């Protein structure tokens, strides 16, 4: 198979032309191309007067491929092999079924791998199934009634289910293709297989999550919803089983392998592990707010005169800079045409996040604007100090906004002047429970607000309009990553043998894809353990 990179199509050209342009790049007659598939598609908007699509395509031809490639002598053309996922050899001798804790991306993909290997995993998920969970989330958003076990953070699909479903990642792994293929087979749009910035959309994620559960169950796995891990049974440094609860009834499962894919918000589970003397260390996290602009402004800034072209859709952005004292600031999980969501999982705290549907057709664009917080900034050296610091920020925000789950908000112009906002401008905040206008410096750490102020000014030079006076900041965003790392060795086990810390909650991932890949890695480690 031959891969051809950087094939250009103007916005008004049809993809049927790809075959013609591929043949031209290979200097062969089009009739020799037996099959063409898109490997990658991206928007090239570096020159505003020439916004176009750039493609990488894979072709199979009825000629000697190596001879053709050698004759071309172009770094844009190469021989590649089609990706085929190769499962690791199952060396496991144990009679016990492995247990997975958490049914977010890490837990789901660990479950797929173990189920495909015939190990019939048992997956514990403290929250409800996706349909019941959506009802509980809507109840919270509409009436401010929070269910601490069924919310944006907990339940079938994990925290990623109520997000943009963004599948971009900074990691490199051969397992990424496996993740994308599984998501596509479960109902995600085909474009995730080739888009340079793939996303599933909140509305489609619910279907995908259900289908993954069905696949695991059809392969002999078991997903126990509304079932919470209460305790690990340990003897002589080895895991021997888990204690669970469901509807106030307790039961034990005997096992010698537990994948802890608990997510970044299972703070009570982390405390349980700490009390069992699992080795946990502090880890940097980020804090900040969601910034909302009119999507039309972002489109114009990114695409210029092409902003309203129907093929382009809603534009996105990704920005970073060094703020005061070299403290980093960056945008994260940008949601074109999306909404800011209420993401609390503990009573008495406010958290914001972002999501958008597959169509990305909302009036506003939003993104997290975050500042890195290092362990030296934590209030103590306790391994869980970062978690306690996150909680302190969330509780301050709750009180500041009226102790009713409304979120504190401030116009960007007022934020830059460090003065309390008293009235909204042209941008209507989308946080569903409502906002209380205030000064965010009263709930965010001083080092965070100062760095954000500096960053907004710098980012406005990169993206015109970013410092729009009427743009709205809604706070706090504190759960972009875990504030702890559960240590693991080269076999991916912690100091309790048979326990595999996994995904975001353990401090080894940051996003849907990286968490899913870590789930695959931990499942493979279970398969390769010969005990």
Coordinates of C-alpha atoms in Angstrom, one line a residue:
X1 CA 0.0 0.0 0.0
X2 CA 1.2 3.5 -0.9
X3 CA 0.6 6.6 1.3
X4 CA 0.5 9.9 -0.4
X5 CA 0.7 13.0 1.8
X6 CA -0.3 16.7 1.3
X7 CA -2.8 16.3 -1.5
X8 CA -4.6 19.6 -1.7
X9 CA -8.3 20.1 -2.4
X10 CA -9.9 23.6 -2.5
X11 CA -13.0 24.0 -0.5
X12 CA -15.3 23.8 -3.6
X13 CA -13.5 20.7 -5.0
X14 CA -15.1 17.2 -4.5
X15 CA -13.3 14.3 -2.9
X16 CA -13.8 12.3 -6.0
X17 CA -10.9 14.3 -7.4
X18 CA -8.5 12.6 -4.9
X19 CA -8.1 9.6 -7.2
X20 CA -7.1 11.8 -10.1
X21 CA -4.6 13.8 -7.9
X22 CA -3.2 10.6 -6.4
X23 CA -2.6 9.2 -9.9
X24 CA -0.9 12.4 -10.8
X25 CA 1.3 12.3 -7.7
X26 CA 2.4 8.7 -8.6
X27 CA 2.7 9.6 -12.3
X28 CA 0.5 6.7 -13.3
X29 CA -2.7 6.3 -15.2
X30 CA -5.8 6.5 -12.9
X31 CA -7.0 3.1 -14.1
X32 CA -4.2 1.4 -12.1
X33 CA -5.5 2.6 -8.8
X34 CA -7.6 -0.3 -7.4
X35 CA -8.5 1.2 -4.1
X36 CA -8.2 4.6 -2.4
X37 CA -9.0 5.4 1.3
X38 CA -8.5 8.6 3.3
X39 CA -5.9 8.2 6.0
X40 CA -5.9 11.8 7.3
X41 CA -7.9 15.0 6.5
X42 CA -7.2 18.4 7.9
X43 CA -8.0 22.1 7.3
X44 CA -5.0 24.2 6.3
X45 CA -5.8 27.7 7.4
X46 CA -2.3 29.0 7.8
X47 CA -2.9 31.5 4.9
X48 CA -6.2 33.2 5.3
X49 CA -6.5 33.9 1.6
X50 CA -6.0 30.2 0.8
X51 CA -8.0 28.0 3.3
X52 CA -8.1 24.5 1.9
X53 CA -8.2 20.8 2.9
X54 CA -5.1 18.7 3.0
X55 CA -5.3 14.9 2.7
X56 CA -3.1 11.9 3.2
X57 CA -4.5 9.0 1.2
X58 CA -3.6 5.2 1.1
X59 CA -3.8 3.6 -2.4
X60 CA -3.5 0.1 -3.7
X61 CA -2.3 -0.1 -7.3
X62 CA -2.1 -2.9 -9.9
X63 CA 1.6 -2.2 -10.4
X64 CA 4.9 -2.8 -8.6
X65 CA 4.4 -0.4 -5.7
X66 CA 8.1 -0.3 -4.6
X67 CA 9.2 0.4 -8.1
X68 CA 6.7 3.3 -8.4
X69 CA 7.7 4.8 -5.1
X70 CA 11.4 4.5 -5.9
X71 CA 10.9 6.2 -9.2
X72 CA 9.0 9.1 -7.7
X73 CA 11.7 9.9 -5.1
X74 CA 9.4 12.1 -3.0
X75 CA 9.2 12.4 0.8
X76 CA 5.4 12.8 0.3
X77 CA 5.1 9.2 -1.0
X78 CA 6.0 6.0 0.9
X79 CA 5.2 2.3 1.3
X80 CA 3.1 1.5 4.4
X81 CA 1.5 -1.6 5.9
X82 CA -2.2 -1.6 6.7
X83 CA -2.8 -1.5 10.5
X84 CA -4.0 -4.7 12.1
X85 CA -4.3 -4.9 15.9
X86 CA -2.2 -7.8 17.2
X87 CA -3.4 -9.0 20.6
X88 CA -0.7 -10.1 23.1
X89 CA -0.3 -13.7 24.0
X90 CA -2.5 -14.7 27.0
X91 CA 0.0 -16.3 29.5
X92 CA -2.4 -16.0 32.4
X93 CA -2.9 -19.3 34.4
X94 CA -5.2 -17.9 37.1
X95 CA -8.6 -19.5 37.6
X96 CA -10.0 -16.1 38.7
X97 CA -11.8 -13.5 36.6
X98 CA -10.0 -10.1 36.5
X99 CA -11.9 -7.2 38.0
X100 CA -11.9 -3.7 36.4
X101 CA -13.0 -0.7 38.6
X102 CA -14.6 2.1 36.5
X103 CA -16.3 2.1 33.1
X104 CA -14.9 5.2 31.6
X105 CA -12.6 5.0 28.5
X106 CA -9.8 3.2 30.4
X107 CA -12.1 0.7 31.9
X108 CA -14.1 0.1 28.7
X109 CA -11.0 -0.6 26.7
X110 CA -9.4 -2.8 29.3
X111 CA -12.7 -4.6 29.3
X112 CA -12.7 -5.1 25.5
X113 CA -9.2 -6.5 25.5
X114 CA -9.7 -8.9 28.4
X115 CA -13.1 -10.0 27.0
X116 CA -11.6 -10.6 23.5
X117 CA -9.0 -12.8 25.2
X118 CA -11.8 -14.9 26.8
X119 CA -11.1 -13.8 30.4
X120 CA -14.7 -12.7 31.1
X121 CA -13.8 -9.6 33.1
X122 CA -16.1 -8.2 35.9
X123 CA -16.4 -4.4 35.6
X124 CA -17.6 -2.4 38.5
X125 CA -19.1 1.1 37.9
X126 CA -20.4 3.1 40.8
X127 CA -22.8 5.2 38.6
X128 CA -25.9 4.3 36.6
X129 CA -26.4 3.2 33.0
X130 CA -26.2 6.0 30.4
X131 CA -30.0 6.6 30.1
X132 CA -30.6 6.9 33.9
X133 CA -27.5 8.9 34.2
X134 CA -28.6 11.4 31.6
X135 CA -31.9 11.9 33.5
X136 CA -29.9 12.5 36.7
X137 CA -27.6 15.0 35.0
X138 CA -30.6 16.8 33.5
X139 CA -32.2 16.9 36.9
X140 CA -29.0 18.6 38.3
X141 CA -28.8 21.1 35.4
X142 CA -32.5 22.0 35.6
X143 CA -33.2 21.9 39.3
X144 CA -29.7 21.9 40.9
X145 CA -30.3 18.5 42.6
X146 CA -27.0 16.7 42.6
X147 CA -26.7 12.9 42.8
X148 CA -23.2 12.2 44.1
X149 CA -23.1 8.8 42.5
X150 CA -24.7 9.6 39.1
X151 CA -23.5 12.8 37.5
X152 CA -21.2 14.2 34.9
X153 CA -18.2 12.4 36.5
X154 CA -19.7 9.1 37.5
X155 CA -21.7 6.6 35.5
X156 CA -21.5 4.5 32.4
X157 CA -19.0 6.0 30.0
X158 CA -17.1 8.0 32.6
X159 CA -16.5 11.8 32.5
X160 CA -15.8 11.7 28.8
X161 CA -19.5 10.9 28.0
X162 CA -20.5 14.5 28.9
X163 CA -17.8 16.2 26.8
X164 CA -17.0 17.1 23.2
X165 CA -15.9 13.5 22.7
X166 CA -12.6 14.9 21.5
X167 CA -10.2 12.2 20.3
X168 CA -7.1 14.3 19.7
X169 CA -4.1 13.3 21.8
X170 CA -0.5 14.2 22.3
X171 CA 0.6 10.6 22.8
X172 CA 2.0 8.2 20.2
X173 CA 0.9 4.6 20.4
X174 CA 0.0 1.8 18.0
X175 CA -3.0 1.3 20.1
X176 CA -4.6 4.6 19.0
X177 CA -5.8 3.0 15.8
X178 CA -7.4 0.2 17.8
X179 CA -9.3 2.7 19.9
X180 CA -10.6 4.6 16.9
X181 CA -11.7 1.5 15.2
X182 CA -13.6 0.2 18.2
X183 CA -15.3 3.6 18.7
X184 CA -16.3 3.6 15.0
X185 CA -17.6 0.0 15.1
X186 CA -19.7 1.1 18.2
X187 CA -21.4 3.9 16.4
X188 CA -19.0 6.9 16.2
X189 CA -18.9 8.7 12.9
X190 CA -16.6 7.3 10.2
X191 CA -14.7 10.6 10.0
X192 CA -12.9 9.8 13.3
X193 CA -10.8 7.3 11.4
X194 CA -9.2 10.1 9.3
X195 CA -10.0 13.5 10.7
X196 CA -6.9 15.3 12.1
X197 CA -9.2 16.6 14.9
X198 CA -11.6 13.8 15.5
X199 CA -14.6 14.1 17.8
X200 CA -17.6 12.0 18.5
X201 CA -20.0 14.6 20.0
X202 CA -21.9 14.3 23.3
X203 CA -25.1 13.1 21.5
X204 CA -23.4 10.3 19.7
X205 CA -21.3 9.2 22.7
X206 CA -24.3 7.7 24.5
X207 CA -24.9 5.2 21.7
X208 CA -21.2 4.4 21.5
X209 CA -20.9 3.6 25.2
X210 CA -24.0 1.3 25.2
X211 CA -22.6 -0.6 22.3
X212 CA -19.2 -1.1 23.9
X213 CA -20.9 -2.5 27.0
X214 CA -23.0 -4.9 24.8
X215 CA -19.8 -6.1 23.0
X216 CA -18.1 -6.8 26.4
X217 CA -21.2 -8.7 27.7
X218 CA -21.6 -10.7 24.4
X219 CA -18.0 -11.8 24.8
X220 CA -18.7 -13.1 28.3
X221 CA -17.8 -10.0 30.4
X222 CA -20.0 -8.6 33.1
X223 CA -20.7 -4.9 33.7
X224 CA -22.1 -4.3 37.2
X225 CA -23.6 -0.8 37.3
X226 CA -24.5 1.1 40.5
X227 CA -21.8 -1.0 42.1
X228 CA -19.2 0.7 44.1
X229 CA -15.7 -0.6 45.2
X230 CA -15.5 -0.3 48.9
X231 CA -12.3 -2.1 49.8
X232 CA -9.5 -4.2 48.5
X233 CA -8.8 -7.5 50.3
X234 CA -5.0 -7.8 50.7
X235 CA -2.8 -10.4 52.3
X236 CA 1.0 -10.5 52.3
X237 CA 1.1 -7.7 49.8
X238 CA -1.1 -9.4 47.2
X239 CA -4.7 -8.7 46.1
X240 CA -7.1 -11.5 47.0
X241 CA -10.5 -9.9 46.3
X242 CA -12.7 -6.8 46.4
X243 CA -15.6 -5.8 48.6
X244 CA -18.4 -4.0 46.7
X245 CA -21.7 -2.4 47.6
X246 CA -24.9 -2.1 45.7
X247 CA -28.0 -0.4 47.1
X248 CA -26.5 -0.7 50.6
X249 CA -25.9 -4.4 50.3
X250 CA -22.3 -5.7 50.4
X251 CA -20.6 -8.6 48.7
X252 CA -17.2 -9.9 47.9
X253 CA -15.5 -11.0 44.6
X254 CA -12.5 -13.2 44.8
X255 CA -9.8 -12.2 42.3
X256 CA -6.1 -11.8 41.9
X257 CA -6.1 -9.0 39.3
X258 CA -7.7 -5.6 39.6
X259 CA -7.4 -2.8 37.1
X260 CA -8.1 0.5 38.9
X261 CA -9.5 2.7 36.1
X262 CA -11.3 4.9 38.6
X263 CA -11.2 8.3 36.9
X264 CA -10.0 11.6 38.2
X265 CA -12.9 12.4 40.5
X266 CA -13.1 9.2 42.6
X267 CA -11.5 11.0 45.5
X268 CA -13.0 8.7 48.1
X269 CA -11.5 5.7 46.3
X270 CA -8.1 7.3 46.3
X271 CA -8.3 7.9 50.0
X272 CA -9.2 4.3 50.5
X273 CA -6.1 3.3 48.6
X274 CA -4.0 5.7 50.6
X275 CA -5.3 4.3 53.8
X276 CA -4.3 0.8 52.5
X277 CA -0.7 2.2 52.1
X278 CA -0.8 2.1 48.3
X279 CA 2.1 4.3 47.2
X280 CA 0.7 7.7 46.0
X281 CA 2.5 10.9 45.2
X282 CA 1.5 14.4 44.4
X283 CA 1.1 15.4 40.8
X284 CA 0.7 18.8 39.1
X285 CA -2.8 19.7 37.9
X286 CA -4.3 22.8 36.3
X287 CA -7.0 25.3 37.4
X288 CA -8.8 28.1 35.6
X289 CA -12.1 28.8 34.0
X290 CA -14.1 28.3 30.8
X291 CA -13.9 31.2 28.4
X292 CA -16.9 31.7 26.0
X293 CA -16.9 33.7 22.8
X294 CA -19.4 34.0 19.9
X295 CA -18.6 31.1 17.6
X296 CA -18.9 33.6 14.6
X297 CA -15.9 35.5 16.0
X298 CA -13.7 32.4 16.2
X299 CA -14.8 31.4 12.7
X300 CA -13.8 34.8 11.3
X301 CA -10.5 34.9 13.2
X302 CA -9.5 31.4 12.0
X303 CA -11.0 31.3 8.4
X304 CA -11.2 35.0 7.3
X305 CA -13.4 35.4 4.2
X306 CA -14.1 31.6 4.2
X307 CA -15.7 31.7 7.6
X308 CA -19.2 30.8 6.5
X309 CA -18.2 28.1 4.0
X310 CA -20.6 25.1 4.6
X311 CA -17.7 22.6 4.4
X312 CA -15.7 24.1 7.2
X313 CA -18.2 24.1 10.1
X314 CA -17.3 25.6 13.4
X315 CA -13.6 26.6 13.8
X316 CA -11.5 25.6 16.8
X317 CA -8.3 26.8 18.3
X318 CA -5.5 25.7 20.6
X319 CA -3.4 28.3 22.3
X320 CA -0.6 28.4 24.9
X321 CA 1.9 30.9 26.3
X322 CA 4.1 31.6 29.3
X323 CA 2.5 33.9 31.8
X324 CA 4.0 35.6 34.8
X325 CA 7.0 34.0 36.4
X326 CA 7.2 31.4 33.5
X327 CA 4.0 29.8 34.8
X328 CA 2.3 28.1 31.8
X329 CA -1.2 28.9 30.6
X330 CA -3.0 27.1 27.8
X331 CA -6.4 26.4 26.4
X332 CA -7.8 22.9 26.8
X333 CA -10.7 20.8 25.5
X334 CA -12.0 23.6 23.2
X335 CA -15.6 23.0 22.3
X336 CA -16.7 24.7 19.0
X337 CA -20.4 25.5 19.0
X338 CA -20.7 24.0 22.5
X339 CA -21.9 24.7 26.0
X340 CA -20.3 25.1 29.4
X341 CA -21.6 22.3 31.7
X342 CA -22.1 21.9 35.4
X343 CA -19.8 19.0 36.4
X344 CA -19.9 18.8 40.2
X345 CA -19.6 15.4 41.8
X346 CA -19.5 16.5 45.5
X347 CA -22.1 18.5 47.3
X348 CA -21.0 22.0 48.2
X349 CA -18.7 22.4 45.2
X350 CA -18.9 23.9 41.7
X351 CA -17.0 22.6 38.7
X352 CA -17.3 23.6 35.1
X353 CA -16.5 21.6 31.9
X354 CA -17.3 21.9 28.2
X355 CA -19.2 19.8 25.7
X356 CA -20.6 20.0 22.2
X357 CA -22.8 17.9 20.0
X358 CA -21.6 16.2 16.8
X359 CA -23.0 19.1 14.8
X360 CA -21.2 21.7 16.9
X361 CA -24.0 24.2 15.9
X362 CA -24.3 26.2 19.1
X363 CA -24.0 30.0 19.3
X364 CA -20.9 30.1 21.5
X365 CA -17.5 28.6 21.4
X366 CA -15.9 27.7 24.8
X367 CA -12.6 26.4 26.0
X368 CA -10.9 25.9 29.3
X369 CA -8.2 28.5 30.0
X370 CA -5.9 26.8 32.5
X371 CA -2.8 27.5 34.5
X372 CA -0.5 24.8 35.7
X373 CA -0.3 24.3 39.5
X374 CA 2.8 22.5 40.8
X375 CA 3.1 20.5 44.0
X376 CA 5.2 23.3 45.5
X377 CA 2.1 25.4 45.3
X378 CA 0.0 22.9 47.3
X379 CA -0.9 23.8 50.9
X380 CA 1.1 20.8 52.3
X381 CA 3.3 17.9 51.4
X382 CA 0.5 15.3 52.1
X383 CA 0.2 13.0 49.0
X384 CA -3.4 14.0 48.6
X385 CA -2.8 17.7 49.1
X386 CA -3.6 18.4 45.5
X387 CA -7.0 16.8 45.8
X388 CA -7.7 18.9 48.9
X389 CA -6.6 22.0 47.1
X390 CA -8.9 21.3 44.2
X391 CA -11.8 20.8 46.6
X392 CA -11.0 24.1 48.4
X393 CA -11.3 26.0 45.1
X394 CA -14.5 24.3 44.2
X395 CA -16.1 25.0 47.6
X396 CA -15.0 28.7 47.5
X397 CA -16.7 29.0 44.1
X398 CA -19.9 27.4 45.4
X399 CA -20.1 29.9 48.3
X400 CA -19.2 32.9 46.1
X401 CA -21.9 32.2 43.6
X402 CA -24.7 31.8 46.2
X403 CA -24.4 28.2 47.5
X404 CA -26.9 27.0 45.0
X405 CA -24.7 25.4 42.3
X406 CA -24.7 28.5 40.1
X407 CA -21.2 29.3 38.9
X408 CA -19.2 32.5 39.4
X409 CA -18.7 34.3 36.2
X410 CA -17.0 37.5 35.0
X411 CA -16.7 39.4 31.7
X412 CA -13.2 39.1 30.3
X413 CA -12.9 42.9 30.1
X414 CA -13.7 43.2 33.8
X415 CA -11.4 40.3 34.6
X416 CA -8.5 42.1 33.0
X417 CA -9.3 45.2 35.1
X418 CA -9.8 43.1 38.2
X419 CA -13.2 44.5 38.9
X420 CA -16.5 42.8 39.6
X421 CA -18.9 42.3 36.7
X422 CA -22.4 43.7 37.2
X423 CA -24.0 43.0 33.8
X424 CA -23.6 40.8 30.9
X425 CA -22.8 42.1 27.4
X426 CA -23.4 40.5 24.0
X427 CA -22.3 37.0 25.1
X428 CA -24.8 34.9 26.9
X429 CA -23.2 32.2 29.2
X430 CA -24.4 28.7 28.6
X431 CA -23.8 27.2 32.0
X432 CA -27.2 25.5 32.5
X433 CA -27.9 26.3 36.2
X434 CA -27.1 29.9 35.8
X435 CA -24.2 32.2 36.7
X436 CA -23.6 34.8 39.4
X437 CA -21.5 37.8 38.2
X438 CA -18.6 38.5 40.5
X439 CA -14.8 38.8 40.6
X440 CA -13.2 35.4 40.0
X441 CA -10.2 36.5 42.0
X442 CA -12.3 35.7 45.1
X443 CA -12.4 31.9 44.3
X444 CA -9.3 31.3 42.1
X445 CA -5.8 31.3 43.5
X446 CA -4.0 34.7 43.0
X447 CA -1.3 33.0 40.9
X448 CA -3.9 31.6 38.6
X449 CA -5.8 34.8 38.0
X450 CA -2.7 36.8 37.4
X451 CA -1.3 34.3 34.9
X452 CA -4.7 34.1 33.1
X453 CA -4.8 37.9 32.8
X454 CA -1.4 37.9 31.2
X455 CA -2.3 35.0 29.0
X456 CA -5.5 36.5 27.6
X457 CA -3.6 39.6 26.4
X458 CA -0.9 37.4 24.8
X459 CA -3.4 35.0 23.2
X460 CA -5.4 37.9 21.7
X461 CA -2.3 38.6 19.6
X462 CA -2.5 35.0 18.2
X463 CA -6.3 34.9 17.9
X464 CA -7.9 38.2 17.2
X465 CA -10.9 38.8 19.5
X466 CA -9.8 36.4 22.3
X467 CA -9.7 39.4 24.7
X468 CA -13.2 40.5 23.7
X469 CA -14.6 42.6 26.6
X470 CA -18.0 40.8 26.6
X471 CA -16.5 37.3 26.4
X472 CA -17.5 35.4 29.6
X473 CA -15.3 33.5 32.0
X474 CA -17.1 30.9 34.1
X475 CA -15.2 29.1 36.9
X476 CA -13.7 27.0 38.2
X477 CA -12.3 24.3 35.9
X478 CA -10.3 22.0 38.2
X479 CA -10.7 18.5 36.9
X480 CA -8.8 18.5 33.7
X481 CA -6.4 15.9 35.2
X482 CA -5.7 14.1 38.4
X483 CA -3.8 15.7 41.2
X484 CA -2.2 12.4 42.3
X485 CA -0.2 9.6 40.7
X486 CA -0.6 6.1 42.0
X487 CA 2.9 4.6 41.4
X488 CA 3.3 1.5 39.3
X489 CA 6.3 -0.5 38.2
X490 CA 7.4 -1.9 34.8
X491 CA 4.7 -4.5 35.1
X492 CA 2.1 -1.7 35.6
X493 CA 1.4 -2.9 39.1
X494 CA 1.4 -0.8 42.3
X495 CA 3.1 -2.0 45.5
X496 CA 0.1 -4.3 46.1
X497 CA 0.7 -7.1 43.6
X498 CA -2.1 -7.7 41.2
X499 CA -3.4 -4.1 41.4
X500 CA -2.9 -2.1 38.2
X501 CA -3.4 1.7 38.5
X502 CA -4.8 2.9 35.2
X503 CA -5.9 5.9 33.2
X504 CA -6.6 9.5 34.3
X505 CA -7.4 8.8 37.9
X506 CA -4.1 7.1 38.5
X507 CA -2.2 9.9 36.8
X508 CA -1.3 8.2 33.5
X509 CA -3.6 9.8 31.0
X510 CA -5.3 13.0 30.0
X511 CA -8.2 12.6 27.7
X512 CA -10.4 9.9 26.1
X513 CA -7.8 8.4 23.8
X514 CA -4.8 8.4 26.2
X515 CA -7.0 6.9 28.9
X516 CA -8.3 4.2 26.5
X517 CA -4.8 3.4 25.4
X518 CA -3.7 3.0 29.0
X519 CA -6.6 0.7 29.5
X520 CA -5.3 -1.5 26.7
X521 CA -1.8 -1.4 28.2
X522 CA -3.0 -2.5 31.6
X523 CA -5.2 -5.3 30.1
X524 CA -2.2 -6.5 28.2
X525 CA -0.1 -6.5 31.4
X526 CA -2.8 -8.7 33.0
X527 CA -2.6 -11.1 30.0
X528 CA 1.2 -11.2 30.1
X529 CA 1.3 -12.0 33.9
X530 CA 1.9 -15.7 34.1
X531 CA 0.6 -16.3 37.6

